[in-house]
mmCIF file of C-alpha atoms in Angstrom:
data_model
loop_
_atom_site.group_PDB
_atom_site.id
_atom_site.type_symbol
_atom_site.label_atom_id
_atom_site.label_comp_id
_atom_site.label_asym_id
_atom_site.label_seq_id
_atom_site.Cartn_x
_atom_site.Cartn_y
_atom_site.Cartn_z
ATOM 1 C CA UNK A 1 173.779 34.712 73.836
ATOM 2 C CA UNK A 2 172.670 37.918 75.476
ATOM 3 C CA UNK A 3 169.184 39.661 75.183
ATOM 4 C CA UNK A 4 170.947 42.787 73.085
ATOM 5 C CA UNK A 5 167.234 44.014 73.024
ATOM 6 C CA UNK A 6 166.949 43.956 76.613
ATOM 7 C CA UNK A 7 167.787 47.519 77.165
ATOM 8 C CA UNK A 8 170.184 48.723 80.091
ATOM 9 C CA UNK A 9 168.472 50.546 83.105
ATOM 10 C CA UNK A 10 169.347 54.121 82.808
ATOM 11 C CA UNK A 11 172.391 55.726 85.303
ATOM 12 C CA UNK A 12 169.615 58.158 86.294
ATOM 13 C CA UNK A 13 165.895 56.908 86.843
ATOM 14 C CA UNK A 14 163.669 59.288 85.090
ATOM 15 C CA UNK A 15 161.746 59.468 88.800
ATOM 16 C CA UNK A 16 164.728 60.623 90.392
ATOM 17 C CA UNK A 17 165.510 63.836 88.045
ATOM 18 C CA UNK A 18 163.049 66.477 89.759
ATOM 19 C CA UNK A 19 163.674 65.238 93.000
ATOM 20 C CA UNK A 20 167.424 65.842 92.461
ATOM 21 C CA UNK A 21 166.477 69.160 91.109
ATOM 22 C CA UNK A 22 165.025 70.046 93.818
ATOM 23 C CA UNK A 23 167.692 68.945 96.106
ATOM 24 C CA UNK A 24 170.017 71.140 94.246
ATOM 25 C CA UNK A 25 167.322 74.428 94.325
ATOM 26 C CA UNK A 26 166.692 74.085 97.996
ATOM 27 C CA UNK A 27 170.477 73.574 98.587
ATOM 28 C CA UNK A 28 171.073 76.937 97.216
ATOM 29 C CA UNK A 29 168.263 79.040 98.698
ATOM 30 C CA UNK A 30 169.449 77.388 102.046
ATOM 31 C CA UNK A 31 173.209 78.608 101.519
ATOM 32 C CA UNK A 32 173.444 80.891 99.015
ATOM 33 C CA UNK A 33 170.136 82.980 99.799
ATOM 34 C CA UNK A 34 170.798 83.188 103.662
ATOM 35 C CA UNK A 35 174.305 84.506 102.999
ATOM 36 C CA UNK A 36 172.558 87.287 101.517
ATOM 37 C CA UNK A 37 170.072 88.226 103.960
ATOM 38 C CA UNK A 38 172.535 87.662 106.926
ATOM 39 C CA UNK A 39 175.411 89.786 105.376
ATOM 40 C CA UNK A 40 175.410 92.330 107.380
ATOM 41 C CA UNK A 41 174.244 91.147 110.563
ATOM 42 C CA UNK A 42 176.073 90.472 113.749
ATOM 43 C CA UNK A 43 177.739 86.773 113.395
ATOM 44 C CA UNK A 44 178.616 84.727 116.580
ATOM 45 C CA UNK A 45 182.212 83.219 116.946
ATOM 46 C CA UNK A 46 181.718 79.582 118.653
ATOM 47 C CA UNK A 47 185.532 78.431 118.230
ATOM 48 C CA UNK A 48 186.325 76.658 121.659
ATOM 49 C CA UNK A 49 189.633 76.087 123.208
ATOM 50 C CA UNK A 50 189.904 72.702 121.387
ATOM 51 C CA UNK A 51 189.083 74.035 117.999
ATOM 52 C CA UNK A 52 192.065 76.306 118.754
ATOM 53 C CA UNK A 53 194.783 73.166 119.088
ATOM 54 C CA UNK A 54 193.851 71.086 115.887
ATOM 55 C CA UNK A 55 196.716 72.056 113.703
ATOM 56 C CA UNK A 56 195.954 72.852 110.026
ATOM 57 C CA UNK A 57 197.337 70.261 108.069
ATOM 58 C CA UNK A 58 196.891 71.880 104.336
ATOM 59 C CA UNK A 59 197.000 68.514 102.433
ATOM 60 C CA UNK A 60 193.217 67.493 103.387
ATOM 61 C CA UNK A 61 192.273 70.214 101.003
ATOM 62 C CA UNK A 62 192.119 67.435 98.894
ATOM 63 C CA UNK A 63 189.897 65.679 100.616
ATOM 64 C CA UNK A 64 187.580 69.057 101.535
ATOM 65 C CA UNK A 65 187.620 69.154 97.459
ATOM 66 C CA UNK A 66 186.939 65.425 96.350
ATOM 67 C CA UNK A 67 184.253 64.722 98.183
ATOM 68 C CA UNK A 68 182.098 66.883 95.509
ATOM 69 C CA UNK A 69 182.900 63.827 93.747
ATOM 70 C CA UNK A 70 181.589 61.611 95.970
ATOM 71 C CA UNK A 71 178.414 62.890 96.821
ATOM 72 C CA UNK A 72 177.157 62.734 92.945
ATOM 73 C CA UNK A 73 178.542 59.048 92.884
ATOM 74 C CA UNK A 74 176.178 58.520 96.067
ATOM 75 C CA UNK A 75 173.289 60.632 95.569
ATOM 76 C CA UNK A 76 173.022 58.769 92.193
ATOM 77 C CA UNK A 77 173.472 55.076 94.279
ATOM 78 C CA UNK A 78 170.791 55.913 96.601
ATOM 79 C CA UNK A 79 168.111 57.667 94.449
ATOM 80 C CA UNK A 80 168.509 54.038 92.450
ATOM 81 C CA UNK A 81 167.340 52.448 94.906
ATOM 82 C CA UNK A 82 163.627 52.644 94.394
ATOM 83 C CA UNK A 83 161.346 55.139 93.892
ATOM 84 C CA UNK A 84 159.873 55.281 97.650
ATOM 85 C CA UNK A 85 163.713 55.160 98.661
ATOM 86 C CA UNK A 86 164.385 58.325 96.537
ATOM 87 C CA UNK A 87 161.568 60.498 97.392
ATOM 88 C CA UNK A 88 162.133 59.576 101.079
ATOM 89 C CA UNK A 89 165.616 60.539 101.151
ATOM 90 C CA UNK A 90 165.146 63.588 98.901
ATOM 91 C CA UNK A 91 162.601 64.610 101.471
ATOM 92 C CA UNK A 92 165.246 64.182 104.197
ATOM 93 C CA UNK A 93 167.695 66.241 102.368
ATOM 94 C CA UNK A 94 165.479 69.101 101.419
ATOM 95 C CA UNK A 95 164.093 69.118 105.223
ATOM 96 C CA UNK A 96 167.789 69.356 106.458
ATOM 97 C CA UNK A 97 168.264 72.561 104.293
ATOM 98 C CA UNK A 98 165.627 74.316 105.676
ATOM 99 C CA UNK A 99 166.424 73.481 109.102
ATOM 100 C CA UNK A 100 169.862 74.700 108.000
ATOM 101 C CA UNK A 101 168.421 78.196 107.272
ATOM 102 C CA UNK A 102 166.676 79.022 110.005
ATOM 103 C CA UNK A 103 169.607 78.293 111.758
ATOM 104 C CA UNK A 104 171.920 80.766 109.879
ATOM 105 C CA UNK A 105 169.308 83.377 110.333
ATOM 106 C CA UNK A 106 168.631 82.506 113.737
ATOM 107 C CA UNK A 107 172.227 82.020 114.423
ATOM 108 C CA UNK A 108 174.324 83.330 112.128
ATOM 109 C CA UNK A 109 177.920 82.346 112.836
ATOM 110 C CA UNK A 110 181.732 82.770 111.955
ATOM 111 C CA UNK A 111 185.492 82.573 112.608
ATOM 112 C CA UNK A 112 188.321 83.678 112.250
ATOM 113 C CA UNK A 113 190.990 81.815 109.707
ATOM 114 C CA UNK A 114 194.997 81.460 110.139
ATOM 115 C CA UNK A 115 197.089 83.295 108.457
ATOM 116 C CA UNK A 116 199.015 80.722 105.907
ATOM 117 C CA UNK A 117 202.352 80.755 105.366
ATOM 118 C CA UNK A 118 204.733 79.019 102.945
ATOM 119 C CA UNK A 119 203.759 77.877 99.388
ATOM 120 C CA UNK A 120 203.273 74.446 97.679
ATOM 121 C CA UNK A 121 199.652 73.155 95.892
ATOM 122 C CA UNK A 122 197.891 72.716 99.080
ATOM 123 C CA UNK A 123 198.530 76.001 100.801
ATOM 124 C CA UNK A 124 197.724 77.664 97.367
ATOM 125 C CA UNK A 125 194.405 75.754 97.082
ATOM 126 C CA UNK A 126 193.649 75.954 101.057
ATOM 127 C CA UNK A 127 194.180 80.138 100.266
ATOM 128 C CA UNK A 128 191.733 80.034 97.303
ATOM 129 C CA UNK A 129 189.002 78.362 99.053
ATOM 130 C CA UNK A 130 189.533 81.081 102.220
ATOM 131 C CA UNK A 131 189.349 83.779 99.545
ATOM 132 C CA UNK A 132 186.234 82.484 97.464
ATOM 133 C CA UNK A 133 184.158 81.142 100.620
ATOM 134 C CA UNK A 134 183.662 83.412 103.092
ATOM 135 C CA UNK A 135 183.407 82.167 106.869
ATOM 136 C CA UNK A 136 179.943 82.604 107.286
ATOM 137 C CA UNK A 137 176.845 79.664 107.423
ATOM 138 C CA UNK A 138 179.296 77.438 109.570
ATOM 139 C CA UNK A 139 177.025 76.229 111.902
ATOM 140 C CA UNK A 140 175.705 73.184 110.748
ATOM 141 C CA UNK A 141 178.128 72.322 108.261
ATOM 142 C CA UNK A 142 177.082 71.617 104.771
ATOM 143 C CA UNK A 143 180.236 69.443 103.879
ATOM 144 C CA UNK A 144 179.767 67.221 107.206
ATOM 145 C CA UNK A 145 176.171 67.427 106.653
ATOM 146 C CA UNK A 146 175.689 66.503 102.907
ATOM 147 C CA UNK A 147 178.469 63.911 103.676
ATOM 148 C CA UNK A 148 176.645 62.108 106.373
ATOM 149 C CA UNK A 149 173.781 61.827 103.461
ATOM 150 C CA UNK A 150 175.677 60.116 101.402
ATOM 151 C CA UNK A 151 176.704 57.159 103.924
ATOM 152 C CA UNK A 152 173.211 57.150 105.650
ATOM 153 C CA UNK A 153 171.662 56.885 101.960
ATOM 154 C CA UNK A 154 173.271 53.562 101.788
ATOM 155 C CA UNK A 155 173.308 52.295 105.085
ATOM 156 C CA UNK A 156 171.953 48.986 105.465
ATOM 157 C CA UNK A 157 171.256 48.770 101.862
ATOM 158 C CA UNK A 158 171.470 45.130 100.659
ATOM 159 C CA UNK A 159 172.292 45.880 97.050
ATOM 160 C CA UNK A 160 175.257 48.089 97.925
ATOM 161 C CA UNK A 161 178.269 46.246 98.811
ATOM 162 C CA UNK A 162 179.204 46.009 102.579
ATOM 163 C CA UNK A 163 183.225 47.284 101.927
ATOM 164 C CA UNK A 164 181.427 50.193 99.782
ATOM 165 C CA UNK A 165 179.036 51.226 102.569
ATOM 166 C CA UNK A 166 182.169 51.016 104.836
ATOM 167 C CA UNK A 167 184.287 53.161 102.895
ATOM 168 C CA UNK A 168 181.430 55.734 102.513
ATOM 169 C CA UNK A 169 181.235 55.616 106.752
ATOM 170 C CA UNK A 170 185.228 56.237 106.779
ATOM 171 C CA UNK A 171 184.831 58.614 103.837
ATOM 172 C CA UNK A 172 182.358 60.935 105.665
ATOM 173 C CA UNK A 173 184.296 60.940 108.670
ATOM 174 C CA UNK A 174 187.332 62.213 106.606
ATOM 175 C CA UNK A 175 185.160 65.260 105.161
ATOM 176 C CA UNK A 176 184.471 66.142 108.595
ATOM 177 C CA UNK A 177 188.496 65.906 109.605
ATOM 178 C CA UNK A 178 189.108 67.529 106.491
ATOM 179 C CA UNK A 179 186.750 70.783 107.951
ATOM 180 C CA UNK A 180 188.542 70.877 111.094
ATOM 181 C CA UNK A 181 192.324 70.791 110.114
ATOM 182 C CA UNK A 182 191.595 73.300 107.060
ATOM 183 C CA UNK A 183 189.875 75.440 109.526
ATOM 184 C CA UNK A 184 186.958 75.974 107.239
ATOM 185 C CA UNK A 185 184.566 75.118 110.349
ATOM 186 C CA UNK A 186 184.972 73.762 113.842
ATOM 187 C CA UNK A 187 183.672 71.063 115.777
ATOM 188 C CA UNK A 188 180.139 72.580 116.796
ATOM 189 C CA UNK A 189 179.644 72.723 112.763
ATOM 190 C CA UNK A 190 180.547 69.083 112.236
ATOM 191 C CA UNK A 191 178.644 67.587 115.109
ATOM 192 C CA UNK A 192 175.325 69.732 114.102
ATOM 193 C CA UNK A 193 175.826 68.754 110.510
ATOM 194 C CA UNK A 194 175.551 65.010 111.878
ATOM 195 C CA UNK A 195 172.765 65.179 113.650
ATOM 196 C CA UNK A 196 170.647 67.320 111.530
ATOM 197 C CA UNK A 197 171.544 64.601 108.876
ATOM 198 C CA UNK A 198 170.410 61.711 111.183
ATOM 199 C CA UNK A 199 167.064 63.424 112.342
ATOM 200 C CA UNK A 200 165.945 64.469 108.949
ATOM 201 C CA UNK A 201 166.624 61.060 107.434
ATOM 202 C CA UNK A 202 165.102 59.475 110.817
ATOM 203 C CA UNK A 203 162.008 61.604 110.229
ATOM 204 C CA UNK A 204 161.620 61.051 106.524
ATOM 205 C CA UNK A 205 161.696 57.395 106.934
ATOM 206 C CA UNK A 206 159.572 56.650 109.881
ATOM 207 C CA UNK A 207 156.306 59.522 109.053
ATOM 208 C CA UNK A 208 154.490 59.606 105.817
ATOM 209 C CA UNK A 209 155.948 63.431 105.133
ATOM 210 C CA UNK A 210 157.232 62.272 102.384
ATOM 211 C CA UNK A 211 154.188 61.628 100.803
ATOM 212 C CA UNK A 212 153.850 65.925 99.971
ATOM 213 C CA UNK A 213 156.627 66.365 97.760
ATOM 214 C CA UNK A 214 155.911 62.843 96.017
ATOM 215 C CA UNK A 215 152.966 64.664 94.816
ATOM 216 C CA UNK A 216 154.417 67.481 93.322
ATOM 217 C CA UNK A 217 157.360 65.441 92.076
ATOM 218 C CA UNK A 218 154.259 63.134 90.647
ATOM 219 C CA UNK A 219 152.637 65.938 88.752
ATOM 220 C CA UNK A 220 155.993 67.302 87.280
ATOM 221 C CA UNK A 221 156.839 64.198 85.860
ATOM 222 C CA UNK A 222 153.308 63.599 84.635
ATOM 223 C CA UNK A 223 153.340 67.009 83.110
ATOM 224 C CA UNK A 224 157.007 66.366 81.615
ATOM 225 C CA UNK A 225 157.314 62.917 80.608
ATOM 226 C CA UNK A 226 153.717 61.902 79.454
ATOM 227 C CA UNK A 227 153.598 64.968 77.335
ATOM 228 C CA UNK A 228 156.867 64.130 75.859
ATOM 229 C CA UNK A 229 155.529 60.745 74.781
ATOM 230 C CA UNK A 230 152.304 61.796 73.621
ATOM 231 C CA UNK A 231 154.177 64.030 70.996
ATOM 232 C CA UNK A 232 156.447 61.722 70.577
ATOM 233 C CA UNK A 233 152.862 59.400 69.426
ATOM 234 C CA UNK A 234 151.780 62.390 67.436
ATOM 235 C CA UNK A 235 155.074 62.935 64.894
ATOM 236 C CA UNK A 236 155.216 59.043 64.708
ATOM 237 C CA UNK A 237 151.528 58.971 63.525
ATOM 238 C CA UNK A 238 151.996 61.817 60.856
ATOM 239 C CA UNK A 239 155.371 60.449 59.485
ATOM 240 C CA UNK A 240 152.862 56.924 58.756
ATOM 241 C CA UNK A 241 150.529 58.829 57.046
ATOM 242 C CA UNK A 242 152.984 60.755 55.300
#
């Protein structure tokens, strides 16, 4: 018979919650808080010749769209797999924001979209995204970067399946298509997006950095979750006396 009293591990480690938290914080400053301070400023158009012959192909909208999905299915894999693991890769991911802003600021880039033409789903959804994200912050791109995450997170893992780390390889290498034929970025975006990925994670994991934000995410956790119990303590000790 099974242990029914053996409780299942939760989907989310409790250690993992700030850390994503402040993924998600430093994700936005990075892209949503440069937009505003660059909004006015000159922005540099690196499209080169060959960015000019990949066809649009309005179908891997879907792809450009899905992969939200997939990088909370992944995020949540790899923050399970340890605590050192988590706070390693969060640092990683946090570092390769802020090396993302300083590079809008520094460099602030754009370019210029096709006009679309015909109807259907795809063109319709390809138009929205156009409309509600304008072509600024290309340059490294967030979608090739964030996707790179989510197969490096894995990598080499020995709990994760090997066809699963596979797919998220071919996966991530879709997202990046996907940013070229929608002409949300070109292919100076996609390639820094990969190697800001693979320098922050290379960094993270082979220097004690991540030892910095451990602390704070240490002392949040403390101050959250051992409070918590502690009252928890309290109410059961007053409903006993009661």
């Amino acid at each position: 018979m099974r242990d029914r009293s053996r409780a299942k591990p939760p989907i989310l480690p409790k250690y993992a919650i700030f850390p994503l938290l402040a993924c998600l914080t430093v994700n936005f400053l990075a892209y949503n808080g440069t937009e505003v301070l660059t909004r006015s400023w000159k922005h540099y158009d690196l499209t080169l010749p060959i960015d000019r012959a990949v066809p649009v192909i309005p179908w891997f909208v879907a792809v450009y769209l899905g992969c939200y999905l997939f990088w909370i299915v992944n995020y949540i894999m790899i923050v399970r797999q340890g605590e050192e693991h988590c706070f390693r890769f969060v640092t990683a991911d946090m570092m390769s924001r802020i090396v993302c802003a300083v590079i809008f600021i520094v460099l602030p880039t754009t370019n210029v979209r096709p006009v679309l033409t015909g109807d259907g789903l795809w063109i319709t959804l390809l138009q929205m995204i156009y409309e509600v994200d304008q072509p600024t912050r290309l340059l490294p791109s967030f979608h090739c970067l964030v996707s790179w995450f989510c197969f490096v997170g894995i990598r080499g893992q020995k709990n994760i399946p090997k066809a699963y780390q596979i797919f998220s390889c071919l996966f991530a290498v879709l997202v990046c298509i996907s940013t070229q034929v929608t002409k949300q970025h070109y292919i100076a975006d996609a390639v820094s997006g990969i190697v800001v990925a693979e320098a922050t994670y290379w960094i993270a994991f082979h220097t004690q950095i991540y030892l910095y934000p451990k602390k704070v995410f240490d002392w949040l956790y403390g101050k959250c979750f051992y409070r918590q119990k502690r009252l928890g303590r309290e109410r059961g000790s007053c409903g006993k006396q009661e």
